[in-house]
Amino acid sequence: MIFQFEHVTQQWDAVYGKWRPKPFDLVNLKTVLSKWQLALSEDGWNSLFWGNHDLPRAVSRYGNVTGYHVESAKMLRPRCIS
């Protein structure tokens, strides 16, 4: 298992980094996640995550916190698929 951060850092501003992210690009996110899943498919797996203690909270980044904070948080929570 590896942790890669390309899906996180791809949205960072060149000067201000994670504190002033670029606009969200779903196509780019899907491209990066697919690239890593395919690259590791025969050798291991990629740890999928939205954030950690060093990053702004995922609900603030990907959700609608003005009217749908709870719904956004539920949408982003991890799910186990068996």
CSV table of N, CA, C and O in Angstrom, one decimal:
chain,number,residue,atom,x,y,z
A,1,MET,N,0.8,-1.2,0.0
A,1,MET,CA,0.0,0.0,0.0
A,1,MET,C,0.9,1.2,0.0
A,1,MET,O,1.9,1.3,0.7
A,2,ILE,N,0.5,2.2,-0.8
A,2,ILE,CA,1.2,3.5,-0.8
A,2,ILE,C,0.3,4.6,-0.6
A,2,ILE,O,-0.9,4.5,-0.9
A,3,PHE,N,0.8,5.7,-0.2
A,3,PHE,CA,0.1,7.0,-0.1
A,3,PHE,C,0.7,7.9,-1.2
A,3,PHE,O,1.9,8.1,-1.2
A,4,GLN,N,-0.1,8.4,-2.1
A,4,GLN,CA,0.4,9.4,-3.1
A,4,GLN,C,-0.5,10.6,-2.9
A,4,GLN,O,-1.6,10.5,-2.5
A,5,PHE,N,0.0,11.8,-3.2
A,5,PHE,CA,-0.7,13.0,-3.0
A,5,PHE,C,-1.0,13.8,-4.2
A,5,PHE,O,-1.4,14.9,-4.1
A,6,GLU,N,-0.8,13.2,-5.4
A,6,GLU,CA,-1.0,13.9,-6.6
A,6,GLU,C,-2.5,14.5,-6.7
A,6,GLU,O,-2.7,15.6,-7.2
A,7,HIS,N,-3.4,13.7,-6.3
A,7,HIS,CA,-4.8,14.2,-6.4
A,7,HIS,C,-5.1,15.3,-5.5
A,7,HIS,O,-6.0,16.1,-5.7
A,8,VAL,N,-4.3,15.5,-4.4
A,8,VAL,CA,-4.4,16.6,-3.5
A,8,VAL,C,-3.6,17.9,-4.0
A,8,VAL,O,-4.2,18.9,-4.1
A,9,THR,N,-2.4,17.6,-4.4
A,9,THR,CA,-1.5,18.8,-4.8
A,9,THR,C,-1.8,19.3,-6.2
A,9,THR,O,-1.5,20.5,-6.5
A,10,GLN,N,-2.5,18.6,-7.0
A,10,GLN,CA,-2.9,19.1,-8.3
A,10,GLN,C,-3.8,20.3,-8.2
A,10,GLN,O,-3.9,21.1,-9.2
A,11,GLN,N,-4.5,20.5,-7.1
A,11,GLN,CA,-5.4,21.6,-7.0
A,11,GLN,C,-4.7,22.8,-6.2
A,11,GLN,O,-5.4,23.8,-6.0
A,12,TRP,N,-3.5,22.7,-5.9
A,12,TRP,CA,-2.8,23.8,-5.1
A,12,TRP,C,-2.4,24.9,-6.0
A,12,TRP,O,-1.9,24.7,-7.1
A,13,ASP,N,-2.5,26.1,-5.5
A,13,ASP,CA,-2.0,27.3,-6.2
A,13,ASP,C,-0.5,27.2,-6.2
A,13,ASP,O,0.2,26.8,-5.3
A,14,ALA,N,0.1,27.7,-7.3
A,14,ALA,CA,1.6,27.6,-7.5
A,14,ALA,C,2.3,28.5,-6.5
A,14,ALA,O,3.5,28.1,-6.1
A,15,VAL,N,1.8,29.5,-6.0
A,15,VAL,CA,2.4,30.4,-5.0
A,15,VAL,C,1.9,30.1,-3.6
A,15,VAL,O,2.7,30.0,-2.7
A,16,TYR,N,0.6,30.1,-3.4
A,16,TYR,CA,0.1,29.9,-2.0
A,16,TYR,C,-0.3,28.5,-1.6
A,16,TYR,O,-0.7,28.3,-0.5
A,17,GLY,N,-0.1,27.6,-2.5
A,17,GLY,CA,-0.3,26.2,-2.1
A,17,GLY,C,-1.7,25.8,-1.7
A,17,GLY,O,-2.6,26.3,-2.3
A,18,LYS,N,-1.8,25.0,-0.7
A,18,LYS,CA,-3.1,24.5,-0.3
A,18,LYS,C,-4.0,25.5,0.3
A,18,LYS,O,-5.2,25.3,0.4
A,19,TRP,N,-3.5,26.7,0.7
A,19,TRP,CA,-4.4,27.7,1.3
A,19,TRP,C,-5.1,28.5,0.3
A,19,TRP,O,-6.0,29.3,0.7
A,20,ARG,N,-4.8,28.4,-1.0
A,20,ARG,CA,-5.6,29.1,-2.0
A,20,ARG,C,-5.7,28.1,-3.2
A,20,ARG,O,-5.0,28.3,-4.2
A,21,PRO,N,-6.5,27.1,-3.1
A,21,PRO,CA,-6.6,26.1,-4.1
A,21,PRO,C,-7.2,26.6,-5.4
A,21,PRO,O,-8.0,27.6,-5.5
A,22,LYS,N,-6.8,25.9,-6.5
A,22,LYS,CA,-7.4,26.2,-7.8
A,22,LYS,C,-8.9,25.7,-7.8
A,22,LYS,O,-9.3,24.9,-6.9
A,23,PRO,N,-9.7,26.2,-8.8
A,23,PRO,CA,-11.1,25.7,-8.8
A,23,PRO,C,-11.1,24.1,-9.0
A,23,PRO,O,-10.2,23.6,-9.6
A,24,PHE,N,-12.1,23.5,-8.4
A,24,PHE,CA,-12.2,22.0,-8.5
A,24,PHE,C,-12.4,21.6,-9.9
A,24,PHE,O,-13.2,22.1,-10.6
A,25,ASP,N,-11.7,20.6,-10.3
A,25,ASP,CA,-11.8,20.0,-11.6
A,25,ASP,C,-12.0,18.5,-11.5
A,25,ASP,O,-11.1,17.7,-11.3
A,26,LEU,N,-13.3,18.1,-11.6
A,26,LEU,CA,-13.6,16.7,-11.5
A,26,LEU,C,-13.0,15.8,-12.5
A,26,LEU,O,-12.5,14.7,-12.1
A,27,VAL,N,-12.9,16.2,-13.7
A,27,VAL,CA,-12.2,15.4,-14.8
A,27,VAL,C,-10.8,15.1,-14.4
A,27,VAL,O,-10.3,14.0,-14.5
A,28,ASN,N,-10.1,16.1,-14.0
A,28,ASN,CA,-8.7,16.0,-13.6
A,28,ASN,C,-8.5,15.1,-12.4
A,28,ASN,O,-7.6,14.2,-12.3
A,29,LEU,N,-9.4,15.2,-11.4
A,29,LEU,CA,-9.4,14.3,-10.2
A,29,LEU,C,-9.6,12.9,-10.6
A,29,LEU,O,-8.8,12.0,-10.2
A,30,LYS,N,-10.5,12.6,-11.5
A,30,LYS,CA,-10.8,11.3,-11.9
A,30,LYS,C,-9.6,10.7,-12.7
A,30,LYS,O,-9.3,9.5,-12.6
A,31,THR,N,-9.0,11.5,-13.5
A,31,THR,CA,-7.8,11.1,-14.3
A,31,THR,C,-6.7,10.7,-13.4
A,31,THR,O,-6.1,9.6,-13.6
A,32,VAL,N,-6.4,11.5,-12.4
A,32,VAL,CA,-5.3,11.2,-11.5
A,32,VAL,C,-5.6,9.9,-10.7
A,32,VAL,O,-4.7,9.0,-10.6
A,33,LEU,N,-6.8,9.8,-10.1
A,33,LEU,CA,-7.1,8.6,-9.3
A,33,LEU,C,-7.1,7.3,-10.2
A,33,LEU,O,-6.6,6.3,-9.8
A,34,SER,N,-7.6,7.4,-11.4
A,34,SER,CA,-7.6,6.3,-12.3
A,34,SER,C,-6.2,5.9,-12.7
A,34,SER,O,-5.8,4.7,-12.7
A,35,LYS,N,-5.3,6.9,-12.9
A,35,LYS,CA,-3.9,6.6,-13.3
A,35,LYS,C,-3.2,5.8,-12.2
A,35,LYS,O,-2.6,4.7,-12.5
A,36,TRP,N,-3.4,6.2,-11.0
A,36,TRP,CA,-2.8,5.4,-9.9
A,36,TRP,C,-3.4,4.1,-9.6
A,36,TRP,O,-2.7,3.1,-9.3
A,37,GLN,N,-4.7,4.0,-9.7
A,37,GLN,CA,-5.3,2.7,-9.5
A,37,GLN,C,-4.9,1.7,-10.6
A,37,GLN,O,-4.6,0.5,-10.3
A,38,LEU,N,-4.8,2.1,-11.8
A,38,LEU,CA,-4.3,1.2,-12.9
A,38,LEU,C,-2.9,0.9,-12.8
A,38,LEU,O,-2.5,-0.3,-13.0
A,39,ALA,N,-2.0,1.9,-12.4
A,39,ALA,CA,-0.6,1.6,-12.2
A,39,ALA,C,-0.3,0.6,-11.1
A,39,ALA,O,0.7,-0.2,-11.2
A,40,LEU,N,-1.1,0.6,-10.1
A,40,LEU,CA,-0.9,-0.3,-9.0
A,40,LEU,C,-1.7,-1.6,-9.0
A,40,LEU,O,-1.6,-2.4,-8.1
A,41,SER,N,-2.5,-1.8,-10.0
A,41,SER,CA,-3.5,-2.9,-10.0
A,41,SER,C,-2.8,-4.3,-9.9
A,41,SER,O,-3.4,-5.2,-9.4
A,42,GLU,N,-1.6,-4.4,-10.4
A,42,GLU,CA,-0.9,-5.7,-10.3
A,42,GLU,C,0.0,-5.9,-9.1
A,42,GLU,O,0.5,-7.0,-8.8
A,43,ASP,N,0.3,-4.8,-8.5
A,43,ASP,CA,1.4,-4.8,-7.4
A,43,ASP,C,0.9,-4.4,-6.0
A,43,ASP,O,1.6,-4.7,-5.1
A,44,GLY,N,-0.2,-3.8,-5.9
A,44,GLY,CA,-0.6,-3.4,-4.6
A,44,GLY,C,-1.9,-2.5,-4.7
A,44,GLY,O,-2.6,-2.7,-5.6
A,45,TRP,N,-2.0,-1.6,-3.8
A,45,TRP,CA,-3.1,-0.7,-3.9
A,45,TRP,C,-2.8,0.7,-3.3
A,45,TRP,O,-1.8,0.9,-2.6
A,46,ASN,N,-3.6,1.6,-3.8
A,46,ASN,CA,-3.4,3.0,-3.4
A,46,ASN,C,-4.3,3.4,-2.3
A,46,ASN,O,-5.5,3.0,-2.3
A,47,SER,N,-3.8,4.1,-1.3
A,47,SER,CA,-4.7,4.6,-0.2
A,47,SER,C,-5.5,5.8,-0.7
A,47,SER,O,-4.9,6.8,-1.2
A,48,LEU,N,-6.8,5.7,-0.7
A,48,LEU,CA,-7.6,6.8,-1.2
A,48,LEU,C,-8.1,7.6,0.0
A,48,LEU,O,-8.6,7.1,1.0
A,49,PHE,N,-7.9,8.9,-0.1
A,49,PHE,CA,-8.2,9.8,1.0
A,49,PHE,C,-8.6,11.2,0.5
A,49,PHE,O,-8.1,11.6,-0.6
A,50,TRP,N,-9.4,11.9,1.2
A,50,TRP,CA,-9.7,13.3,0.9
A,50,TRP,C,-8.8,14.3,1.6
A,50,TRP,O,-8.7,15.4,1.1
A,51,GLY,N,-8.4,13.9,2.7
A,51,GLY,CA,-7.6,14.9,3.5
A,51,GLY,C,-6.9,14.2,4.7
A,51,GLY,O,-7.1,13.0,4.9
A,52,ASN,N,-6.2,15.0,5.4
A,52,ASN,CA,-5.6,14.6,6.6
A,52,ASN,C,-5.3,15.7,7.5
A,52,ASN,O,-5.8,16.9,7.3
A,53,HIS,N,-4.6,15.6,8.6
A,53,HIS,CA,-4.3,16.6,9.6
A,53,HIS,C,-3.5,17.8,9.0
A,53,HIS,O,-3.5,18.9,9.6
A,54,ASP,N,-2.9,17.6,7.9
A,54,ASP,CA,-2.1,18.7,7.3
A,54,ASP,C,-2.8,19.5,6.2
A,54,ASP,O,-2.3,20.4,5.7
A,55,LEU,N,-4.1,19.1,5.9
A,55,LEU,CA,-4.8,19.7,4.8
A,55,LEU,C,-6.1,20.4,5.3
A,55,LEU,O,-6.6,20.0,6.4
A,56,PRO,N,-6.6,21.4,4.6
A,56,PRO,CA,-7.9,21.9,4.9
A,56,PRO,C,-8.9,20.8,4.8
A,56,PRO,O,-8.8,19.9,4.1
A,57,ARG,N,-10.0,20.9,5.6
A,57,ARG,CA,-11.0,19.8,5.7
A,57,ARG,C,-11.7,19.6,4.3
A,57,ARG,O,-12.0,20.6,3.6
A,58,ALA,N,-11.9,18.4,4.0
A,58,ALA,CA,-12.6,18.0,2.7
A,58,ALA,C,-13.9,18.6,2.6
A,58,ALA,O,-14.3,19.0,1.5
A,59,VAL,N,-14.7,18.7,3.6
A,59,VAL,CA,-16.1,19.2,3.5
A,59,VAL,C,-16.0,20.7,3.1
A,59,VAL,O,-16.9,21.2,2.4
A,60,SER,N,-15.0,21.4,3.6
A,60,SER,CA,-14.8,22.8,3.2
A,60,SER,C,-14.4,22.9,1.8
A,60,SER,O,-14.7,23.9,1.1
A,61,ARG,N,-13.6,22.0,1.3
A,61,ARG,CA,-13.0,22.0,-0.1
A,61,ARG,C,-14.0,21.5,-1.1
A,61,ARG,O,-14.2,22.1,-2.2
A,62,TYR,N,-14.7,20.4,-0.9
A,62,TYR,CA,-15.5,19.7,-1.9
A,62,TYR,C,-17.0,19.9,-1.6
A,62,TYR,O,-17.8,19.6,-2.5
A,63,GLY,N,-17.4,20.3,-0.5
A,63,GLY,CA,-18.8,20.3,-0.1
A,63,GLY,C,-19.4,21.7,-0.2
A,63,GLY,O,-18.7,22.7,-0.5
A,64,ASN,N,-20.7,21.8,0.1
A,64,ASN,CA,-21.4,23.1,0.1
A,64,ASN,C,-21.7,23.3,1.6
A,64,ASN,O,-22.6,22.8,2.2
A,65,VAL,N,-20.8,24.2,2.2
A,65,VAL,CA,-20.9,24.4,3.7
A,65,VAL,C,-22.0,25.4,4.0
A,65,VAL,O,-22.3,25.6,5.2
A,66,THR,N,-22.4,26.2,3.1
A,66,THR,CA,-23.4,27.3,3.4
A,66,THR,C,-24.8,26.8,3.6
A,66,THR,O,-25.5,27.3,4.4
A,67,GLY,N,-25.2,25.7,2.8
A,67,GLY,CA,-26.5,25.3,3.0
A,67,GLY,C,-26.7,23.8,3.2
A,67,GLY,O,-27.7,23.3,3.6
A,68,TYR,N,-25.6,23.0,2.9
A,68,TYR,CA,-25.6,21.6,3.0
A,68,TYR,C,-24.4,21.0,3.7
A,68,TYR,O,-23.8,20.0,3.2
A,69,HIS,N,-24.1,21.6,4.8
A,69,HIS,CA,-22.9,21.1,5.5
A,69,HIS,C,-23.0,19.6,5.9
A,69,HIS,O,-22.1,18.8,5.6
A,70,VAL,N,-24.0,19.2,6.5
A,70,VAL,CA,-24.2,17.8,7.0
A,70,VAL,C,-24.3,16.9,5.8
A,70,VAL,O,-23.6,15.9,5.8
A,71,GLU,N,-25.0,17.3,4.8
A,71,GLU,CA,-25.2,16.4,3.6
A,71,GLU,C,-23.8,16.3,2.9
A,71,GLU,O,-23.5,15.2,2.4
A,72,SER,N,-23.1,17.4,2.8
A,72,SER,CA,-21.7,17.3,2.2
A,72,SER,C,-20.8,16.4,3.0
A,72,SER,O,-20.0,15.6,2.4
A,73,ALA,N,-20.8,16.5,4.3
A,73,ALA,CA,-20.0,15.7,5.1
A,73,ALA,C,-20.3,14.2,4.9
A,73,ALA,O,-19.4,13.3,4.8
A,74,LYS,N,-21.6,13.9,4.9
A,74,LYS,CA,-22.0,12.5,4.7
A,74,LYS,C,-21.6,12.0,3.3
A,74,LYS,O,-21.2,10.8,3.2
A,75,MET,N,-21.7,12.8,2.3
A,75,MET,CA,-21.3,12.4,1.0
A,75,MET,C,-19.8,12.0,0.9
A,75,MET,O,-19.4,11.1,0.2
A,76,LEU,N,-19.0,12.7,1.6
A,76,LEU,CA,-17.6,12.5,1.6
A,76,LEU,C,-17.0,11.5,2.5
A,76,LEU,O,-15.8,11.2,2.4
A,77,ARG,N,-17.8,11.0,3.4
A,77,ARG,CA,-17.3,10.0,4.4
A,77,ARG,C,-16.9,8.7,3.7
A,77,ARG,O,-17.5,8.3,2.7
A,78,PRO,N,-15.9,8.1,4.2
A,78,PRO,CA,-15.4,6.8,3.6
A,78,PRO,C,-16.4,5.7,3.8
A,78,PRO,O,-17.2,5.6,4.7
A,79,ARG,N,-16.4,4.8,2.8
A,79,ARG,CA,-17.3,3.7,2.8
A,79,ARG,C,-16.5,2.4,2.5
A,79,ARG,O,-15.6,2.5,1.6
A,80,CYS,N,-16.8,1.4,3.2
A,80,CYS,CA,-16.1,0.1,2.9
A,80,CYS,C,-17.0,-0.7,1.9
A,80,CYS,O,-18.2,-0.8,2.0
A,81,ILE,N,-16.3,-1.1,0.9
A,81,ILE,CA,-17.0,-1.9,-0.1
A,81,ILE,C,-16.5,-3.4,0.0
A,81,ILE,O,-15.3,-3.6,-0.1
A,82,SER,N,-17.4,-4.3,0.2
A,82,SER,CA,-16.9,-5.7,0.3
A,82,SER,C,-17.3,-6.5,-0.9
A,82,SER,O,-18.1,-6.2,-1.7
